[in-house]
XYZ file of C-alpha atoms in Angstrom:
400
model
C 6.121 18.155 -54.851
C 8.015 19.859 -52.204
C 8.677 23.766 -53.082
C 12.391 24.918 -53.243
C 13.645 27.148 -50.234
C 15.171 30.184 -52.460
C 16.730 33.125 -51.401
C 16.508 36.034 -53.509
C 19.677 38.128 -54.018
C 18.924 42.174 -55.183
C 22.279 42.887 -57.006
C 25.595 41.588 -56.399
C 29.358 42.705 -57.396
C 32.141 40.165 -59.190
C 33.711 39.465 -55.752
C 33.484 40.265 -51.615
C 30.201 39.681 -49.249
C 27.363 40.038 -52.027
C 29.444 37.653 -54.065
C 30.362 35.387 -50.946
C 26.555 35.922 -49.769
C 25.276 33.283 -52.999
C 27.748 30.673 -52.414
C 26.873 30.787 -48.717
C 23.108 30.407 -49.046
C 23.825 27.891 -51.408
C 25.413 25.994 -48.284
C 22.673 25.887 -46.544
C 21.062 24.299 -49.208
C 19.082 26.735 -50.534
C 17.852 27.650 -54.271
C 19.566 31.075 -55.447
C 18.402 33.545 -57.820
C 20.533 36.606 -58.477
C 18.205 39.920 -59.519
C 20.832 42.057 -61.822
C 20.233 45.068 -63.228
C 22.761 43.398 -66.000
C 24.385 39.854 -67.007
C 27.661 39.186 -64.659
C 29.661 36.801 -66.654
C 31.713 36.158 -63.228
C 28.703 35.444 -61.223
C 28.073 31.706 -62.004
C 27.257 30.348 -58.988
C 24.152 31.881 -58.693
C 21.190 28.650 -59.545
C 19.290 31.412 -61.810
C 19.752 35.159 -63.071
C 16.862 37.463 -63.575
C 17.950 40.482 -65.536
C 15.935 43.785 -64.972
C 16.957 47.286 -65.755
C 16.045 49.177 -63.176
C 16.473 47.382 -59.643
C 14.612 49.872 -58.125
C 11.441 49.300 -59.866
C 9.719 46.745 -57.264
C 6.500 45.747 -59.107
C 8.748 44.545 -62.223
C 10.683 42.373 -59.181
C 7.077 41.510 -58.112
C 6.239 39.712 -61.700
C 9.487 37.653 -61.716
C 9.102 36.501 -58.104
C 5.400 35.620 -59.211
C 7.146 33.178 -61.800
C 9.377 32.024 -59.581
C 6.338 30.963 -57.203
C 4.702 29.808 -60.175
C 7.740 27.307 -61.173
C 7.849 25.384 -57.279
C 10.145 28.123 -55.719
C 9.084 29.343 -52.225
C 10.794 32.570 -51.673
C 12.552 32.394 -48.324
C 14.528 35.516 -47.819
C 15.297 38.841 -50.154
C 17.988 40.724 -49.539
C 20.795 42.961 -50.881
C 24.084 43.958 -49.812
C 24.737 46.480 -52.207
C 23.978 50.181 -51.898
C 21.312 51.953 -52.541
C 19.351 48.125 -52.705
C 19.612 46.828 -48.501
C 15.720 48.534 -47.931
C 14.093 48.350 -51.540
C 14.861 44.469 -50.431
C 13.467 44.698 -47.442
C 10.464 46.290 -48.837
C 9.705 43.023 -51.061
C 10.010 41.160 -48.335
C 7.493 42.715 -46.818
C 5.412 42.499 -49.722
C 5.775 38.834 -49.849
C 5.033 38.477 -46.656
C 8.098 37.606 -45.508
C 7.269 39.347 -41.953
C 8.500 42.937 -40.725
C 12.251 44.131 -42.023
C 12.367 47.054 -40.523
C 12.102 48.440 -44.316
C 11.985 52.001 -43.508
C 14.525 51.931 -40.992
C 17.147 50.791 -43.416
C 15.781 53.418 -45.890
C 16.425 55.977 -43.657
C 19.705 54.742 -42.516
C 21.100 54.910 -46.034
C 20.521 58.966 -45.996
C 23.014 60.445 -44.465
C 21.326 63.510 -43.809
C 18.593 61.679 -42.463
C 20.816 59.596 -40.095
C 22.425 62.838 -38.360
C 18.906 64.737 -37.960
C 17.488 61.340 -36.422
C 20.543 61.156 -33.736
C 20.862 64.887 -33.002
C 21.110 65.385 -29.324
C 22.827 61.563 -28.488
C 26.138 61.681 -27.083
C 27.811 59.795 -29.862
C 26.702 62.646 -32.793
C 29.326 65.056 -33.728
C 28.495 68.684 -34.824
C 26.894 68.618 -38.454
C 25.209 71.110 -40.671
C 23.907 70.967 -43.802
C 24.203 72.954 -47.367
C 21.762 73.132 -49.571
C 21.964 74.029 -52.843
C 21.580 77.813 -53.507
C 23.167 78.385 -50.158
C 25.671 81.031 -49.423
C 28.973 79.222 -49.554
C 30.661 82.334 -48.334
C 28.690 83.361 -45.416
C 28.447 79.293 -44.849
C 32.131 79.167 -44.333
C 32.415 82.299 -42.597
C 29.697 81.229 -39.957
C 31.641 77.572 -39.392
C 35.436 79.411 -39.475
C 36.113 78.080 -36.093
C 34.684 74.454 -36.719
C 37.410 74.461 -39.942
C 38.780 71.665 -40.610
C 35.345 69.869 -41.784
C 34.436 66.681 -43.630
C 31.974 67.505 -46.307
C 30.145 64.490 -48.124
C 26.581 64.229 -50.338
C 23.973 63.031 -48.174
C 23.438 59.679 -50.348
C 26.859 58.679 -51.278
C 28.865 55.715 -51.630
C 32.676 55.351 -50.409
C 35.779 57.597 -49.587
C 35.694 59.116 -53.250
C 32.910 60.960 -51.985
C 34.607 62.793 -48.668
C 36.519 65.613 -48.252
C 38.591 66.986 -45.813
C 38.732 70.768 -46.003
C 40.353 73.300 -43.563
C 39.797 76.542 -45.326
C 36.506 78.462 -47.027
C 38.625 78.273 -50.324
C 39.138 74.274 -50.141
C 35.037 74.124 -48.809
C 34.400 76.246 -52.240
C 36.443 73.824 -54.319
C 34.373 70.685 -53.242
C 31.459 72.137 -53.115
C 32.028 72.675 -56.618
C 33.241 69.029 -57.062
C 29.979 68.513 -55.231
C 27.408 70.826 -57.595
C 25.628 67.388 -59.071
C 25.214 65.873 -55.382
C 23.400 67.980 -53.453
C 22.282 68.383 -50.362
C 25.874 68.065 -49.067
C 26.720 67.246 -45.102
C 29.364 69.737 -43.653
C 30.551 67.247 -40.251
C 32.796 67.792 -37.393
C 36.216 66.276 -38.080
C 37.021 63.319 -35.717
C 40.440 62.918 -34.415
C 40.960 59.482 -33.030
C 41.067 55.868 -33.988
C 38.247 54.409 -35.882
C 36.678 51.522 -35.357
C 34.313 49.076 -37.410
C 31.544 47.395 -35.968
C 29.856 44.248 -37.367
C 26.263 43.944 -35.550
C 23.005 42.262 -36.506
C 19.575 42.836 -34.517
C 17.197 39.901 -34.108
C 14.049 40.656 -32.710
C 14.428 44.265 -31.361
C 17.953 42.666 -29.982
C 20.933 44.407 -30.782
C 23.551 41.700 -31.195
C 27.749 43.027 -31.606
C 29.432 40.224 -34.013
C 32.718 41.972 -34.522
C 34.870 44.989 -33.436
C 37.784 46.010 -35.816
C 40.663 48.687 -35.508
C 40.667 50.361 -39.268
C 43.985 52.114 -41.191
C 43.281 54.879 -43.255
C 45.893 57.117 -46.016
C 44.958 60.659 -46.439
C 42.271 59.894 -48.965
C 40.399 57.950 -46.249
C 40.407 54.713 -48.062
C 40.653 51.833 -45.273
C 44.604 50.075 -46.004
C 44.311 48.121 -43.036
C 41.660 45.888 -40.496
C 43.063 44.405 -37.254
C 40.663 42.207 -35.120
C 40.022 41.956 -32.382
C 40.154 45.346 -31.518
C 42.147 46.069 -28.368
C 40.068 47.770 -25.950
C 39.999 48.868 -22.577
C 36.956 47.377 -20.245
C 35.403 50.552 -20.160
C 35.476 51.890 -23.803
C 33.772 48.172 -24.667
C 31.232 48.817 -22.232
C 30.726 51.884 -23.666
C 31.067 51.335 -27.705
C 28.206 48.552 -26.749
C 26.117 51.276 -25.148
C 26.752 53.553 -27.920
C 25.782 51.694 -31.023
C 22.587 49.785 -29.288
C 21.622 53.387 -28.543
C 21.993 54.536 -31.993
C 20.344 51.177 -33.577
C 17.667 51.568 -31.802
C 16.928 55.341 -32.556
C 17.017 54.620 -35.958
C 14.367 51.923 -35.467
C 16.050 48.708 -36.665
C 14.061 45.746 -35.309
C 15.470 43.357 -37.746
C 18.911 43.347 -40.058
C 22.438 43.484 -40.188
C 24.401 47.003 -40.045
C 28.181 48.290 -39.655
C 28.867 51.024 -38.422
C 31.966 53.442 -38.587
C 33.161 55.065 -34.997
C 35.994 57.112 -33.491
C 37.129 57.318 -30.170
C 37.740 60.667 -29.549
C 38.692 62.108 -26.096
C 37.237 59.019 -24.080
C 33.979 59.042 -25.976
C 32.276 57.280 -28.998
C 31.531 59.183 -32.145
C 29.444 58.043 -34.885
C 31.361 58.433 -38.639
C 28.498 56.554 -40.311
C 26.089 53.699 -40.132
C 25.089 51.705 -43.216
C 22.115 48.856 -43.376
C 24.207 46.027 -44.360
C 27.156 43.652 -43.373
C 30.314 45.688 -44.735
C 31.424 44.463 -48.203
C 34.683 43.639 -49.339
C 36.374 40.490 -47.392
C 35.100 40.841 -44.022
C 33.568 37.869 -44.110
C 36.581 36.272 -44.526
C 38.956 38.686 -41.919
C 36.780 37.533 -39.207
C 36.088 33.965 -40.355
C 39.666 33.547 -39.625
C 39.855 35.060 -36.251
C 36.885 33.634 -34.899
C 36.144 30.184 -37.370
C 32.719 31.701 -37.072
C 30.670 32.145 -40.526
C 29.291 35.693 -39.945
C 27.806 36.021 -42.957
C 25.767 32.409 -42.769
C 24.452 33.229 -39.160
C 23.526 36.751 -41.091
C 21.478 34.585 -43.859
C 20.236 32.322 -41.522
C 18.317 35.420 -39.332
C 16.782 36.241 -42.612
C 15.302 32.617 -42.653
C 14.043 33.282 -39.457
C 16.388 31.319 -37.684
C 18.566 33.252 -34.515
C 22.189 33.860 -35.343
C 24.727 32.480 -32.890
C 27.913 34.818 -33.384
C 31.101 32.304 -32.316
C 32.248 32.899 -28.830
C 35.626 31.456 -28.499
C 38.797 33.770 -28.271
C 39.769 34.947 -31.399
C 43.195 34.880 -33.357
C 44.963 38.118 -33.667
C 44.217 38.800 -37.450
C 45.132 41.367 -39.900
C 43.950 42.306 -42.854
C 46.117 44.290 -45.271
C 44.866 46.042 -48.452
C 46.861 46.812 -51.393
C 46.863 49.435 -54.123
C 49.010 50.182 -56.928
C 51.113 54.177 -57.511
C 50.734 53.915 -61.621
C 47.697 53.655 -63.759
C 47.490 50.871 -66.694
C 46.799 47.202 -67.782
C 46.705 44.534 -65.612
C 49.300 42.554 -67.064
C 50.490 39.692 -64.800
C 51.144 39.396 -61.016
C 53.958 37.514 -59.636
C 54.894 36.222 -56.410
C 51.213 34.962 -55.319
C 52.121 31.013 -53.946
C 55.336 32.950 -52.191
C 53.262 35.076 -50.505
C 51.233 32.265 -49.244
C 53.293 30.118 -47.972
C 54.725 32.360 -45.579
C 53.682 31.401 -41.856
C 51.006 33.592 -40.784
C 49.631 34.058 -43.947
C 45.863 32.410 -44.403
C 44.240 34.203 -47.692
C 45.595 36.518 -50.298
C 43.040 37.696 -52.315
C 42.745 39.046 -55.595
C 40.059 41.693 -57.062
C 42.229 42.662 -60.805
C 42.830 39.910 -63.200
C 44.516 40.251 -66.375
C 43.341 42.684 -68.481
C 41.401 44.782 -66.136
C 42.819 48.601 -66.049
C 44.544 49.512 -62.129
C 44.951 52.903 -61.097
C 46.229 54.918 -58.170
C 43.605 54.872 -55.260
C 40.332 57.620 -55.443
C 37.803 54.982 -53.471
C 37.575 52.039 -51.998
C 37.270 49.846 -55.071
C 40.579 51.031 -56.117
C 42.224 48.436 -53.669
C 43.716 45.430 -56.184
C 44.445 43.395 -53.157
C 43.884 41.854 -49.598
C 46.389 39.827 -47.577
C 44.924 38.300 -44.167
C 47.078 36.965 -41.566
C 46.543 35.611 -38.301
C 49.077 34.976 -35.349
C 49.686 34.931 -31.577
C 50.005 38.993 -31.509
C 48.788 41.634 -33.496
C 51.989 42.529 -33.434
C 53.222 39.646 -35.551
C 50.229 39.154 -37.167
C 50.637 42.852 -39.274
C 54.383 41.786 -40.156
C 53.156 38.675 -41.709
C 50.783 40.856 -43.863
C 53.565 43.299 -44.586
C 56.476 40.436 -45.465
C 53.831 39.261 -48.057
C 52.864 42.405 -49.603
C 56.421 42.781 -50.387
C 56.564 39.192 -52.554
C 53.218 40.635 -54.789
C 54.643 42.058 -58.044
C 52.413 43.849 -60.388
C 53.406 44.266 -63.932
C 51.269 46.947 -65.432
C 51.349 48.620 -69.064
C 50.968 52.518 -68.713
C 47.674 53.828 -70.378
């Protein structure tokens, strides 16, 4: 009897790339279990769920994969795409046998604190310090008065809810504060210029760039807005490619997918963050439609083994456009969906909130309802497609 291929899944959310990542493997005909730390009712199209409390506790993992082996399965691939999960996956892998994920690589890229100490001295690192708890929050601020403003953030966080912008020692004492339960915190150099998202994979000590896009941000940094391609000039290309092989490779990533977060500021590159994955929400999808490429699948297939082959041909101008609500309440009912869509331009509008689920003015990422993605012969157009359709969404909400 021929064994199964499976790929093993380490957590998942209700929608976006972990969610996309099951129905994908299951396209390339493979067997997929979903490891949850609890039972998703939305999450059907996993083959088989394996609930365990505590998704961090890898010899409980171990047992169930030993069933799995036991019942014809022949574990392929484990992976995760959620945080803190990307290198406790990589570690099974490794365990099984899988080959060499580059398992403590990822673990140290999802430290923050780790990340900057690793880089210090490249060209792309911006100033950074670090507080520690018991520190001297006055004499902290008064030694860093002329680096003011500063973006303070816990050193294993997830998402904008977690950053702070402060330009004074009595707005660093007030999220510090905020902060008390996260310590050690990260004090970094603010970063004026655009930012930039990079999609890259590394196959074989390779680094491989899949995808550079222009972000939006409001003034809670929470991303609004993704235009790809990014429009670059020859030599900040040359350079951005420079940039993140050199910080891949000081992190010691030999195998894995990663984004990374950058700002161009004053002619030169400057690393925001890095994180061990693919980035979540509907990327997959944003550059699917500019490029027809399947980023995600040629992701999959590199965990299989197999070399990814990121699509070459020149992409559509596409824009995605992320939507959030002012008022806090019920989900009720939204109109103006199929008008939306059948506005030219408009390829995908995409829905997080269904009835009943509560909405609320933005504090993170996950706060977006909403994503619009449009494609044209010009950015230019491209956004105004996005924006015309926005403006057909209604939201009825009942106040809390």
């Amino acid at each position: 009897m021929k064994k199964m291929q499976t790929i093993v899944f380490l957590g998942s959310r209700g929608y976006g790339t972990s969610h996309e990542a099951i129905k994908t493997a299951k396209e390339l005909g493979c067997y997929t279990v979903l490891i949850s730390d609890r039972y998703r009712s939305g999450l059907t199209e996993a083959d088989e769920l394996i609930c365990v409390p505590d998704l961090a506790e890898r010899n409980e993992i171990l047992v169930r994969l030993k069933k799995l082996e036991d019942k014809g399965n022949r574990i392929a691939a484990c992976l995760s795409f959620i945080d803190p999960y990307v290198s406790c996956a990589a570690q099974l892998s490794e365990e099984l046998g899988l080959g060499d994920f580059s398992s403590g690589a990822l673990a140290l890229a999802e430290d923050k604190t780790a990340v900057r100490n690793k880089l210090k001295g490249l060209k792309s690192s911006p100033f950074f310090s670090v507080i520690d708890k018991g520190i001297d929050i006055r004499g902290f601020a008064l030694c860093h008065a002329e680096r003011f403003p500063l973006i303070l953030k816990p050193s294993v966080s997830n998402g904008s809810k977690d950053i702070k912008l402060v330009k004074s020692e009595g707005e660093m004492k007030e999220a510090l504060y905020a902060f008390k339960d996260k310590q050690p915190i990260l004090a970094e150099e603010y970063l004026d210029g655009p930012q930039y998202l990079i999609e890259a994979a590394v196959y074989k000590g390779e680094v491989l760039i899949a995808a550079v896009i222009e972000q939006e941000w409001n003034e809670s940094f929470i991303i609004t807005g993704y235009a790809f391609p990014a429009e670059l000039s020859r030599d900040a290309a040359l350079s951005l490619t420079d940039a993140v092989r050199d910080i891949v490779q000081h992190i010691g990533i030999e195998h894995g997918s990663c984004h990374l977060e950058m700002r161009y500021v004053k002619g030169r590159w400057k690393l925001v963050e890095i994180n061990p994955r693919m980035s979540g929400g509907w990327m997959n999808k944003i550059i699917e439609t500019g490029t027809g490429g399947n980023l995600l699948k040629e992701v999959l297939k590199m965990q299989l083994g197999e070399e990814p082959v990121f699509h070459e041909s020149i992409p559509r101008s596409t824009y995605a456009r992320y939507l959030t609500v002012n008022t806090a309440g019920r989900l009720l009912h939204i109109s103006g969906i199929e008008q939306a869509m059948n506005l030219d331009g408009i390829e995908h509008v995409l829905l997080k909130t269904e009835r009943g689920c509560i909405v609320r003015p933005p504090k993170s990422m996950g706060d977006r309802f909403a994503c619009i993605i449009a494609a044209a012969d010009t950015m230019q157009h491209a956004k105004k497609a996005a924006r015309d359709a926005a403006k057909r969404l209604r939201l009825y909400v009942e106040p809390l």
